[in-house]
CSV table of C-alpha atoms in Angstrom, one decimal:
chain,number,residue,atom,x,y,z
A,1013,UNK,CA,115.0,162.9,158.3
A,1014,UNK,CA,113.9,161.2,161.2
A,1015,UNK,CA,112.0,157.7,161.9
A,1016,UNK,CA,110.0,155.8,164.1
A,1017,UNK,CA,110.7,152.3,165.4
A,1018,UNK,CA,108.3,150.0,163.4
A,1019,UNK,CA,107.8,146.3,164.0
A,1020,UNK,CA,109.2,144.0,161.8
A,1021,UNK,CA,107.2,141.0,160.4
A,1022,UNK,CA,108.9,138.1,161.0
A,1023,UNK,CA,109.4,136.4,157.7
A,1024,UNK,CA,107.0,133.7,156.0
A,1025,UNK,CA,108.5,130.1,156.2
A,1026,UNK,CA,110.1,129.4,153.1
A,1027,UNK,CA,108.6,126.2,151.5
A,1028,UNK,CA,109.4,122.9,152.6
A,1029,UNK,CA,110.0,119.8,150.5
A,1030,UNK,CA,109.0,117.6,153.4
A,1031,UNK,CA,106.9,118.7,157.1
A,1032,UNK,CA,109.4,117.4,159.6
A,1033,UNK,CA,106.7,115.8,162.3
A,1034,UNK,CA,108.1,113.2,165.1
A,1035,UNK,CA,105.4,110.4,165.6
A,1036,UNK,CA,104.7,108.8,169.0
A,1037,UNK,CA,104.4,105.7,168.4
A,1038,UNK,CA,104.9,103.6,172.0
A,1039,UNK,CA,102.1,101.1,172.6
A,1040,UNK,CA,100.6,101.5,169.2
A,1041,UNK,CA,100.6,99.0,166.5
A,1042,UNK,CA,102.5,99.1,163.1
A,1043,UNK,CA,102.6,96.9,160.2
A,1044,UNK,CA,105.5,96.2,157.4
A,1045,UNK,CA,104.5,94.0,154.6
A,1046,UNK,CA,108.0,92.3,153.0
A,1047,UNK,CA,110.9,89.8,154.4
A,1048,UNK,CA,113.6,91.2,152.7
A,1049,UNK,CA,116.8,93.0,154.8
A,1050,UNK,CA,115.2,96.4,154.2
A,1051,UNK,CA,111.8,96.1,155.6
A,1052,UNK,CA,113.7,94.7,158.9
A,1053,UNK,CA,115.2,97.4,159.2
A,1054,UNK,CA,112.3,99.4,159.2
A,1055,UNK,CA,111.0,96.4,161.5
A,1056,UNK,CA,113.7,97.6,164.1
A,1057,UNK,CA,113.4,101.0,163.7
A,1058,UNK,CA,109.8,101.1,164.7
A,1059,UNK,CA,110.2,98.5,167.3
A,1060,UNK,CA,113.1,101.1,168.8
A,1061,UNK,CA,109.7,103.3,169.4
A,1062,UNK,CA,108.1,101.0,171.4
A,1063,UNK,CA,105.5,100.5,168.9
A,1064,UNK,CA,104.4,96.5,168.8
A,1065,UNK,CA,104.8,95.5,164.8
A,1066,UNK,CA,103.0,93.0,162.9
A,1067,UNK,CA,104.9,91.7,160.0
A,1068,UNK,CA,103.4,90.1,157.1
A,1069,UNK,CA,105.5,88.4,154.7
A,1070,UNK,CA,105.2,84.4,153.4
A,1071,UNK,CA,109.4,84.7,153.0
A,1072,UNK,CA,111.0,86.6,155.8
A,1073,UNK,CA,114.7,86.7,155.6
A,1074,UNK,CA,117.6,86.0,158.0
A,1075,UNK,CA,117.6,89.7,159.1
A,1076,UNK,CA,113.8,89.8,160.0
A,1077,UNK,CA,113.7,86.6,161.9
A,1078,UNK,CA,116.6,87.9,164.2
A,1079,UNK,CA,114.9,91.2,164.7
A,1080,UNK,CA,111.5,89.3,165.1
A,1081,UNK,CA,113.6,87.2,168.2
A,1082,UNK,CA,115.0,90.5,169.8
A,1083,UNK,CA,112.4,92.8,169.7
A,1084,UNK,CA,108.4,93.3,169.7
A,1085,UNK,CA,107.9,92.1,166.3
A,1086,UNK,CA,105.4,89.1,165.4
A,1087,UNK,CA,105.7,87.8,161.9
A,1088,UNK,CA,102.6,86.5,160.2
A,1089,UNK,CA,103.8,83.9,157.2
A,1090,UNK,CA,101.1,85.0,154.8
A,1091,UNK,CA,100.8,88.4,152.4
A,1092,UNK,CA,98.6,91.4,154.1
A,1093,UNK,CA,95.2,91.8,153.8
A,1094,UNK,CA,93.1,95.0,153.7
A,1095,UNK,CA,91.7,93.4,157.2
A,1096,UNK,CA,95.5,93.6,158.7
A,1097,UNK,CA,95.7,97.1,158.1
A,1098,UNK,CA,92.6,98.4,160.7
A,1099,UNK,CA,93.3,100.2,164.4
A,1100,UNK,CA,97.7,100.8,162.7
A,1101,UNK,CA,99.3,103.8,163.1
A,1102,UNK,CA,101.7,103.3,160.1
A,1103,UNK,CA,102.4,100.7,157.6
A,1104,UNK,CA,105.4,100.3,156.0
A,1105,UNK,CA,106.1,98.5,152.4
A,1106,UNK,CA,109.0,96.6,150.6
A,1107,UNK,CA,107.9,95.7,147.6
A,1108,UNK,CA,110.6,95.2,144.2
A,1109,UNK,CA,106.8,95.4,141.8
A,1110,UNK,CA,105.2,98.4,141.4
A,1111,UNK,CA,101.6,97.0,140.9
A,1112,UNK,CA,102.6,95.3,144.6
A,1113,UNK,CA,103.6,98.8,145.8
A,1114,UNK,CA,100.7,100.6,144.7
A,1115,UNK,CA,98.1,97.9,145.5
A,1116,UNK,CA,99.9,98.2,149.4
A,1117,UNK,CA,99.7,101.8,149.6
A,1118,UNK,CA,96.0,102.0,148.0
A,1119,UNK,CA,95.1,99.7,151.2
A,1120,UNK,CA,96.7,101.7,153.6
A,1121,UNK,CA,94.9,104.8,152.4
A,1122,UNK,CA,91.9,103.2,152.0
A,1123,UNK,CA,92.2,102.5,155.8
A,1124,UNK,CA,93.0,106.1,156.2
A,1125,UNK,CA,96.8,105.0,157.3
A,1126,UNK,CA,100.1,106.7,156.3
A,1127,UNK,CA,101.7,104.8,154.2
A,1128,UNK,CA,105.7,104.4,153.4
A,1129,UNK,CA,106.7,102.1,150.3
A,1130,UNK,CA,110.7,101.8,150.6
A,1131,UNK,CA,112.6,103.3,147.9
A,1132,UNK,CA,109.3,103.7,145.9
A,1133,UNK,CA,108.7,107.6,146.4
A,1134,UNK,CA,105.6,107.6,144.5
A,1135,UNK,CA,103.7,105.2,146.6
A,1136,UNK,CA,104.6,107.3,149.7
A,1137,UNK,CA,102.7,109.7,152.2
A,1138,UNK,CA,105.9,110.2,154.0
A,1139,UNK,CA,109.7,109.7,154.2
A,1140,UNK,CA,112.4,108.5,156.5
A,1141,UNK,CA,115.3,110.6,157.1
A,1142,UNK,CA,118.8,110.3,158.4
A,1143,UNK,CA,118.4,109.8,162.0
A,1144,UNK,CA,120.7,111.6,164.8
A,1145,UNK,CA,119.4,109.6,168.0
A,1146,UNK,CA,120.2,110.7,171.4
A,1147,UNK,CA,117.0,109.8,173.0
A,1148,UNK,CA,114.6,111.5,173.4
A,1149,UNK,CA,116.4,114.1,171.7
A,1150,UNK,CA,116.5,113.0,167.9
A,1151,UNK,CA,117.0,114.7,164.8
A,1152,UNK,CA,115.6,114.0,161.8
A,1153,UNK,CA,117.4,115.0,158.1
A,1154,UNK,CA,115.4,114.6,154.9
A,1155,UNK,CA,116.9,115.5,151.3
A,1156,UNK,CA,113.4,114.8,149.9
A,1157,UNK,CA,114.7,111.7,148.4
A,1158,UNK,CA,117.0,114.1,146.3
A,1159,UNK,CA,120.6,113.1,147.8
A,1160,UNK,CA,120.4,110.4,150.6
A,1161,UNK,CA,124.0,110.2,150.5
A,1162,UNK,CA,124.3,114.1,151.6
A,1163,UNK,CA,121.8,113.4,154.3
A,1164,UNK,CA,124.0,110.6,155.3
A,1165,UNK,CA,127.4,113.0,155.5
A,1166,UNK,CA,125.2,115.8,157.2
A,1167,UNK,CA,123.9,113.2,159.8
A,1168,UNK,CA,128.0,112.3,160.4
A,1169,UNK,CA,128.7,115.9,160.9
A,1170,UNK,CA,125.7,116.1,163.8
A,1171,UNK,CA,126.9,113.3,165.0
A,1172,UNK,CA,130.4,114.7,165.9
A,1173,UNK,CA,128.9,117.6,166.9
A,1174,UNK,CA,126.3,116.4,169.4
A,1175,UNK,CA,127.7,115.0,172.6
A,1176,UNK,CA,126.1,111.6,173.0
A,1177,UNK,CA,125.9,112.1,177.0
A,1178,UNK,CA,123.0,115.1,175.9
A,1179,UNK,CA,121.0,112.2,175.9
A,1180,UNK,CA,121.1,111.6,179.8
A,1181,UNK,CA,120.2,115.6,179.8
A,1182,UNK,CA,117.4,115.1,177.7
A,1183,UNK,CA,115.9,112.2,179.6
A,1184,UNK,CA,116.6,114.3,182.9
A,1185,UNK,CA,114.6,116.8,181.7
A,1186,UNK,CA,111.7,114.6,180.7
A,1187,UNK,CA,111.7,113.2,184.1
A,1188,UNK,CA,112.0,116.7,185.9
A,1189,UNK,CA,109.7,118.9,183.9
A,1190,UNK,CA,106.6,117.2,186.0
A,1191,UNK,CA,108.4,118.7,189.0
A,1192,UNK,CA,109.0,122.1,187.5
A,1193,UNK,CA,105.6,122.4,186.1
A,1194,UNK,CA,104.2,121.8,189.9
A,1195,UNK,CA,106.2,124.6,191.3
A,1196,UNK,CA,103.8,127.1,190.0
A,1197,UNK,CA,106.8,129.1,188.7
A,1198,UNK,CA,106.3,132.2,186.4
A,1199,UNK,CA,106.8,132.3,182.7
A,1200,UNK,CA,110.2,134.0,183.4
A,1201,UNK,CA,110.9,131.7,186.1
A,1202,UNK,CA,110.4,128.8,184.1
A,1203,UNK,CA,112.5,130.4,181.3
A,1204,UNK,CA,115.5,130.7,183.8
A,1205,UNK,CA,114.8,127.2,184.9
A,1206,UNK,CA,115.6,125.9,181.3
A,1207,UNK,CA,118.1,128.0,180.4
A,1208,UNK,CA,120.3,127.2,183.3
A,1209,UNK,CA,119.7,123.6,182.7
A,1210,UNK,CA,120.7,123.9,178.9
A,1211,UNK,CA,124.2,125.5,180.0
A,1212,UNK,CA,124.9,122.5,182.8
A,1213,UNK,CA,124.4,120.5,179.7
A,1214,UNK,CA,126.5,122.5,177.4
A,1215,UNK,CA,129.4,123.0,179.9
A,1216,UNK,CA,129.2,119.1,181.1
A,1217,UNK,CA,127.5,116.6,178.5
A,1218,UNK,CA,129.4,113.5,179.3
A,1219,UNK,CA,128.5,113.8,183.1
A,1220,UNK,CA,125.4,112.4,184.2
A,1221,UNK,CA,122.6,114.9,185.5
A,1222,UNK,CA,122.0,114.2,189.5
A,1223,UNK,CA,118.9,114.9,191.8
A,1224,UNK,CA,121.5,117.6,193.6
A,1225,UNK,CA,121.2,119.3,190.0
A,1226,UNK,CA,117.3,119.8,189.9
A,1227,UNK,CA,117.8,120.9,193.5
A,1228,UNK,CA,120.5,123.7,192.5
A,1229,UNK,CA,118.5,124.7,189.7
A,1230,UNK,CA,114.9,125.0,191.4
A,1231,UNK,CA,116.6,127.3,194.0
A,1232,UNK,CA,118.3,129.1,191.9
A,1233,UNK,CA,115.4,129.6,190.0
A,1234,UNK,CA,113.0,130.5,192.7
A,1235,UNK,CA,112.3,134.3,193.1
A,1236,UNK,CA,113.2,135.5,189.5
A,1237,UNK,CA,112.2,138.7,189.6
A,1238,UNK,CA,109.1,138.3,187.5
A,1239,UNK,CA,108.3,142.3,186.6
A,1240,UNK,CA,111.8,143.2,185.4
A,1241,UNK,CA,113.2,142.3,182.4
A,1242,UNK,CA,116.8,142.8,181.1
A,1243,UNK,CA,118.8,143.9,177.8
A,1244,UNK,CA,121.2,142.5,176.4
A,1245,UNK,CA,123.2,144.4,173.1
A,1246,UNK,CA,124.6,141.9,170.8
A,1247,UNK,CA,126.8,141.8,168.0
A,1248,UNK,CA,125.4,140.3,164.7
A,1249,UNK,CA,128.7,140.4,163.1
A,1250,UNK,CA,129.4,141.9,159.5
A,1251,UNK,CA,126.2,140.2,157.6
A,1252,UNK,CA,127.3,136.3,157.1
A,1253,UNK,CA,124.7,134.8,159.7
A,1254,UNK,CA,127.9,131.6,159.9
A,1255,UNK,CA,129.9,134.4,162.0
A,1256,UNK,CA,127.5,134.6,165.0
A,1257,UNK,CA,128.9,133.6,168.0
A,1258,UNK,CA,127.5,131.0,170.2
A,1259,UNK,CA,126.2,133.3,172.5
A,1260,UNK,CA,124.5,135.6,170.5
A,1261,UNK,CA,122.5,132.5,168.7
A,1262,UNK,CA,121.2,131.7,172.8
A,1263,UNK,CA,120.3,135.5,173.4
A,1264,UNK,CA,118.3,135.7,170.0
A,1265,UNK,CA,116.6,132.4,171.0
A,1266,UNK,CA,115.4,133.3,174.4
A,1267,UNK,CA,114.8,137.2,173.2
A,1268,UNK,CA,111.2,138.8,173.6
A,1269,UNK,CA,111.9,141.7,172.2
A,1270,UNK,CA,114.5,142.3,169.3
A,1271,UNK,CA,115.5,145.5,168.6
A,1272,UNK,CA,117.2,145.5,165.3
A,1273,UNK,CA,119.4,148.1,163.2
A,1274,UNK,CA,119.0,148.3,159.4
A,1275,UNK,CA,122.9,147.0,158.9
A,1276,UNK,CA,121.9,143.4,160.5
A,1277,UNK,CA,121.9,141.1,157.9
A,1278,UNK,CA,118.3,139.4,157.4
A,1279,UNK,CA,119.6,136.3,157.4
A,1280,UNK,CA,120.4,136.8,161.1
A,1281,UNK,CA,117.1,136.4,162.4
A,1282,UNK,CA,116.5,133.0,161.3
A,1283,UNK,CA,118.3,132.3,164.7
A,1284,UNK,CA,115.9,134.2,166.5
A,1285,UNK,CA,113.2,133.1,168.3
A,1286,UNK,CA,110.1,133.0,166.2
A,1287,UNK,CA,107.4,134.1,168.6
A,1288,UNK,CA,109.6,137.2,169.8
A,1289,UNK,CA,108.8,140.6,168.7
A,1290,UNK,CA,110.9,142.1,166.5
A,1291,UNK,CA,110.8,146.0,165.6
A,1292,UNK,CA,113.2,148.1,163.5
A,1293,UNK,CA,115.1,150.7,164.8
A,1294,UNK,CA,118.0,151.6,162.7
A,1295,UNK,CA,120.1,154.0,161.4
A,1296,UNK,CA,121.2,153.9,157.8
A,1297,UNK,CA,123.9,156.6,158.1
A,1298,UNK,CA,122.9,159.7,155.8
A,1299,UNK,CA,119.2,158.1,155.5
A,1300,UNK,CA,116.2,158.0,157.5
A,1301,UNK,CA,117.0,157.1,160.8
A,1302,UNK,CA,115.9,156.6,164.8
A,1303,UNK,CA,116.6,159.0,167.2
A,1304,UNK,CA,118.9,157.3,169.7
A,1305,UNK,CA,116.6,158.8,172.7
A,1306,UNK,CA,113.4,157.2,171.1
A,1307,UNK,CA,115.7,154.0,171.3
A,1308,UNK,CA,116.8,154.3,174.5
A,1309,UNK,CA,113.5,155.2,175.8
A,1310,UNK,CA,111.6,152.1,174.1
A,1311,UNK,CA,114.6,149.9,175.3
A,1312,UNK,CA,113.8,150.6,178.7
A,1313,UNK,CA,110.3,151.1,178.8
A,1314,UNK,CA,110.6,147.2,177.5
A,1315,UNK,CA,112.4,146.1,179.8
A,1316,UNK,CA,110.5,147.4,182.8
A,1317,UNK,CA,107.7,145.9,181.3
A,1318,UNK,CA,109.1,142.7,182.3
A,1319,UNK,CA,110.7,141.8,178.4
A,1320,UNK,CA,113.9,140.3,177.5
A,1321,UNK,CA,115.4,142.7,175.1
A,1322,UNK,CA,118.0,142.1,172.5
A,1323,UNK,CA,119.4,145.2,170.9
A,1324,UNK,CA,120.8,143.8,167.8
A,1325,UNK,CA,123.3,145.4,166.0
A,1326,UNK,CA,125.4,145.2,162.7
A,1327,UNK,CA,129.4,144.3,163.8
A,1328,UNK,CA,130.5,144.3,167.5
A,1329,UNK,CA,128.2,146.9,169.2
A,1330,UNK,CA,131.3,148.2,171.0
A,1331,UNK,CA,132.4,149.4,167.8
A,1332,UNK,CA,130.8,152.7,166.6
A,1333,UNK,CA,127.7,151.4,168.2
A,1334,UNK,CA,126.4,153.6,170.5
A,1335,UNK,CA,127.0,151.3,173.2
A,1336,UNK,CA,127.9,153.6,175.3
A,1337,UNK,CA,124.9,155.5,175.5
A,1338,UNK,CA,122.5,152.3,175.6
A,1339,UNK,CA,124.4,151.2,178.6
A,1340,UNK,CA,124.1,154.3,180.3
A,1341,UNK,CA,120.6,154.6,179.9
A,1342,UNK,CA,120.2,151.1,181.2
A,1343,UNK,CA,121.8,152.0,184.0
A,1344,UNK,CA,120.3,154.9,184.9
A,1345,UNK,CA,117.0,153.4,184.7
A,1346,UNK,CA,118.3,150.4,187.0
A,1347,UNK,CA,117.7,148.0,184.7
A,1348,UNK,CA,120.2,144.6,184.2
A,1349,UNK,CA,122.6,145.1,181.1
A,1350,UNK,CA,124.7,143.2,179.3
A,1351,UNK,CA,127.1,142.7,176.3
A,1352,UNK,CA,127.3,139.9,173.6
A,1353,UNK,CA,130.8,140.8,171.1
A,1354,UNK,CA,130.4,140.3,168.0
A,1355,UNK,CA,133.1,139.6,165.1
A,1356,UNK,CA,133.7,143.6,164.0
A,1357,UNK,CA,133.4,144.8,159.9
A,1358,UNK,CA,136.8,145.1,159.9
A,1359,UNK,CA,137.5,141.4,160.9
A,1360,UNK,CA,135.3,139.8,158.6
A,1361,UNK,CA,136.5,142.2,155.5
A,1362,UNK,CA,140.5,141.4,156.5
A,1363,UNK,CA,139.7,137.7,156.4
A,1364,UNK,CA,137.8,137.6,153.2
A,1365,UNK,CA,140.8,139.6,151.8
A,1366,UNK,CA,143.2,136.9,154.1
A,1367,UNK,CA,145.1,139.7,155.1
A,1368,UNK,CA,146.7,140.6,158.7
A,1369,UNK,CA,145.6,144.3,159.7
A,1370,UNK,CA,148.8,144.1,162.4
A,1371,UNK,CA,151.3,142.0,159.8
A,1372,UNK,CA,154.9,142.4,161.6
A,1373,UNK,CA,157.1,144.7,159.5
A,1374,UNK,CA,154.4,146.8,158.2
A,1375,UNK,CA,152.1,148.1,160.9
A,1376,UNK,CA,152.7,148.2,164.8
A,1377,UNK,CA,149.5,149.7,165.7
A,1378,UNK,CA,145.2,149.3,163.9
A,1379,UNK,CA,143.2,152.3,164.8
A,1380,UNK,CA,139.5,152.8,163.7
A,1381,UNK,CA,138.3,156.1,162.5
A,1382,UNK,CA,134.5,157.3,162.0
A,1383,UNK,CA,134.3,158.9,158.7
A,1384,UNK,CA,131.1,161.0,159.9
A,1385,UNK,CA,130.4,163.2,162.8
A,1386,UNK,CA,126.6,163.6,164.6
A,1387,UNK,CA,126.2,166.1,161.9
A,1388,UNK,CA,126.9,164.1,159.0
A,1389,UNK,CA,130.2,165.7,158.1
A,1390,UNK,CA,134.3,165.0,158.4
A,1391,UNK,CA,135.0,164.8,162.4
A,1392,UNK,CA,136.9,168.1,163.3
A,1393,UNK,CA,139.2,166.4,165.6
A,1394,UNK,CA,140.8,163.6,163.6
A,1395,UNK,CA,144.5,162.9,165.0
A,1396,UNK,CA,145.7,163.6,161.5
A,1397,UNK,CA,149.5,162.7,162.6
A,1398,UNK,CA,148.1,159.3,163.5
A,1399,UNK,CA,146.4,159.3,160.4
A,1400,UNK,CA,149.2,159.4,158.6
A,1401,UNK,CA,151.7,157.1,160.4
A,1402,UNK,CA,153.1,154.7,158.0
A,1403,UNK,CA,153.4,152.2,160.4
A,1404,UNK,CA,149.6,152.0,161.2
A,1405,UNK,CA,146.8,150.5,159.4
A,1406,UNK,CA,143.7,152.2,159.5
A,1407,UNK,CA,140.2,151.1,159.1
A,1408,UNK,CA,137.4,154.0,158.2
A,1409,UNK,CA,133.6,152.8,159.2
A,1410,UNK,CA,131.2,155.1,157.1
A,1411,UNK,CA,133.0,157.0,155.0
A,1412,UNK,CA,130.7,157.2,151.5
A,1413,UNK,CA,129.9,161.0,151.8
A,1414,UNK,CA,133.2,162.1,153.5
A,1415,UNK,CA,136.0,160.0,151.9
A,1416,UNK,CA,137.3,162.2,149.3
A,1417,UNK,CA,137.6,165.0,151.9
A,1418,UNK,CA,139.5,162.6,154.4
A,1419,UNK,CA,141.8,161.2,151.4
A,1420,UNK,CA,142.6,165.0,150.4
A,1421,UNK,CA,143.5,165.7,154.1
A,1422,UNK,CA,145.3,163.1,155.0
A,1423,UNK,CA,147.8,163.2,152.2
A,1424,UNK,CA,148.1,167.2,153.0
A,1425,UNK,CA,148.8,165.8,156.6
A,1426,UNK,CA,151.6,163.9,155.2
A,1427,UNK,CA,150.4,160.0,154.4
A,1428,UNK,CA,151.8,159.1,151.3
A,1429,UNK,CA,149.5,158.9,148.3
A,1430,UNK,CA,150.5,156.2,147.0
A,1431,UNK,CA,149.2,153.9,150.6
A,1432,UNK,CA,147.2,151.2,149.4
A,1433,UNK,CA,143.6,151.5,150.3
A,1434,UNK,CA,140.7,148.9,150.0
A,1435,UNK,CA,137.1,149.6,150.2
A,1436,UNK,CA,134.6,146.6,151.4
A,1437,UNK,CA,130.9,147.2,151.1
A,1438,UNK,CA,128.9,144.7,152.8
A,1439,UNK,CA,131.5,142.7,154.1
A,1440,UNK,CA,131.1,138.7,154.2
A,1441,UNK,CA,127.8,139.0,152.5
A,1442,UNK,CA,126.9,137.2,149.0
A,1443,UNK,CA,127.0,140.7,147.6
A,1444,UNK,CA,129.8,141.9,149.0
A,1445,UNK,CA,131.8,144.8,146.8
A,1446,UNK,CA,135.7,145.1,146.8
A,1447,UNK,CA,137.3,148.2,145.4
A,1448,UNK,CA,141.2,148.4,145.4
A,1449,UNK,CA,143.2,151.7,145.0
A,1450,UNK,CA,145.4,154.2,147.3
A,1451,UNK,CA,144.3,156.5,149.2
A,1452,UNK,CA,144.8,159.3,146.3
A,1453,UNK,CA,142.2,157.6,144.0
A,1454,UNK,CA,140.1,155.5,146.5
A,1455,UNK,CA,136.9,157.8,146.7
A,1456,UNK,CA,136.9,158.1,142.8
A,1457,UNK,CA,136.9,154.4,142.6
A,1458,UNK,CA,134.0,154.0,145.1
A,1459,UNK,CA,132.1,156.4,142.9
A,1460,UNK,CA,132.3,155.0,139.6
A,1461,UNK,CA,131.7,151.7,141.6
A,1462,UNK,CA,128.5,153.1,143.3
A,1463,UNK,CA,128.7,150.1,146.2
A,1464,UNK,CA,125.3,149.8,148.3
A,1465,UNK,CA,125.2,148.7,151.8
A,1466,UNK,CA,127.8,149.4,154.5
A,1467,UNK,CA,130.9,150.4,153.9
A,1468,UNK,CA,134.1,150.6,155.6
A,1469,UNK,CA,137.6,151.8,154.1
A,1470,UNK,CA,140.7,149.9,155.3
A,1471,UNK,CA,144.6,151.8,154.9
A,1472,UNK,CA,148.2,150.9,155.2
A,1473,UNK,CA,150.9,149.0,153.6
A,1474,UNK,CA,149.6,145.7,154.7
A,1475,UNK,CA,147.1,146.3,152.1
A,1476,UNK,CA,149.6,145.9,149.4
A,1477,UNK,CA,149.1,142.7,148.5
A,1478,UNK,CA,145.5,143.0,147.8
A,1479,UNK,CA,145.9,145.6,145.5
A,1480,UNK,CA,148.9,143.9,143.9
A,1481,UNK,CA,146.8,140.9,143.6
A,1482,UNK,CA,144.2,142.7,141.7
A,1483,UNK,CA,146.3,144.6,139.5
A,1484,UNK,CA,148.5,140.9,138.3
A,1485,UNK,CA,144.6,139.6,137.4
A,1486,UNK,CA,143.6,142.6,135.4
A,1487,UNK,CA,147.0,142.3,133.6
A,1488,UNK,CA,146.4,138.6,133.2
A,1489,UNK,CA,143.1,139.4,131.8
A,1490,UNK,CA,144.6,141.9,129.6
A,1491,UNK,CA,147.1,139.7,128.1
A,1492,UNK,CA,144.1,137.0,127.8
A,1493,UNK,CA,142.5,139.3,125.6
A,1494,UNK,CA,145.6,140.5,123.6
A,1495,UNK,CA,146.4,136.8,122.9
A,1496,UNK,CA,142.7,136.2,121.5
A,1497,UNK,CA,143.0,139.1,119.5
A,1498,UNK,CA,145.8,137.6,117.6
A,1499,UNK,CA,145.7,135.9,114.0
A,1500,UNK,CA,146.5,132.5,115.2
A,1501,UNK,CA,144.4,132.7,118.8
A,1502,UNK,CA,142.1,129.5,119.0
A,1503,UNK,CA,144.5,127.5,116.7
A,1504,UNK,CA,146.0,124.4,117.5
A,1505,UNK,CA,149.8,124.3,117.9
A,1506,UNK,CA,150.0,122.4,114.8
A,1507,UNK,CA,148.3,125.1,113.1
A,1508,UNK,CA,150.6,127.9,114.2
A,1509,UNK,CA,152.9,129.3,111.1
A,1510,UNK,CA,156.1,129.2,112.2
A,1511,UNK,CA,159.2,131.4,111.1
A,1512,UNK,CA,163.0,131.0,110.7
A,1513,UNK,CA,165.7,134.2,111.3
A,1514,UNK,CA,166.8,135.6,108.1
């Protein structure tokens, strides 16, 4: 059966506990009610944005007085009144008593001022999250008040991951943007400029950007062809979105159009640019499939229209992904094409099973074999001598309909019928299914379990520990069941009858 390429709708935004927004407060007025240490921290935080802070408290603490001496903070030694909230951008309160907190929140809302009462979410219009500060690059983290310690732990992870030098690059971007806008560049040229800017920042985050950087970027950007697009073949990995490479993420975030295989995990698209058009052009093995010629034609048409096209494929695009045909089509049409490799399904499955596919002493060769030809049948040109090599590990892709015949032929050609075999469906995904057996019975075991999704079968001595571990688990489960059926199962040791010899 054939199918035509169809546009895939961008998934709707899942429910948000909080809307992450960033207030521009420079030169604006914000008020803080209360003089405690917590109120002082919020006053310092607001002052860091360039806001003018008015603090209302009859009893300012030491921390608040210290902040007022160093920042743009004014202390009024009295309680806050309704008139004090006029012309205010934000209002923060620190109250132990709920009645006082409720009164403050009511005053702020009556003046149409967003309000936050520290540690009292019932009186808050917004909340403060954990902050990673590389200003003007700023990251806020919220757990909706459920687990502040968890939010702080995530902040610590991000602090370790994000170089402090990014602050200088973000500041340079802020300063250079007017110059870039004044150049009247095309949309593609502007994107190229900022992509190359980002590449430089990531490559040398601790080096302060200089005027020579922008001059070089300008010269590299000018004249970028605005009428010709490009194609990137991107490996999406076997399913787990955390196995995407950084380069794959960058490609997805810069795409105009993404042509998606059915075998790609939907979660991978969470990393894609939301504005990108997404189209399903998948093949489902023995189900409905787009013709390769149609996929090639669509890919070329979009690129010639000036689009940056990402051809997103499951696993690695260079392993049974028809990448060669798509690369040839691009070259024939004089379309720039590149490849971003991905974690293959075999690599993902082996990692989950903790199996080295080339374990020393068990395997000297690793071979990949396709389980079906263009007509859906077992390929006629399989090298059965190589397949039967006891020192080889063989990974068979897409064998669901032909595995029984393949197994029988392999054994007939000399492969030991007791050779371990492990089938993995939906490798690395949450619904992953693993079926252990031997080359002689793996097809029957798969038929019994009927795994859905992309399937591969790994065959070879390196898999013996996987099969033995499964058999040990089954044996242990059987022993536990047998023990539970004994008359004294469940009794304490003191209650178990003892018997003497004789």
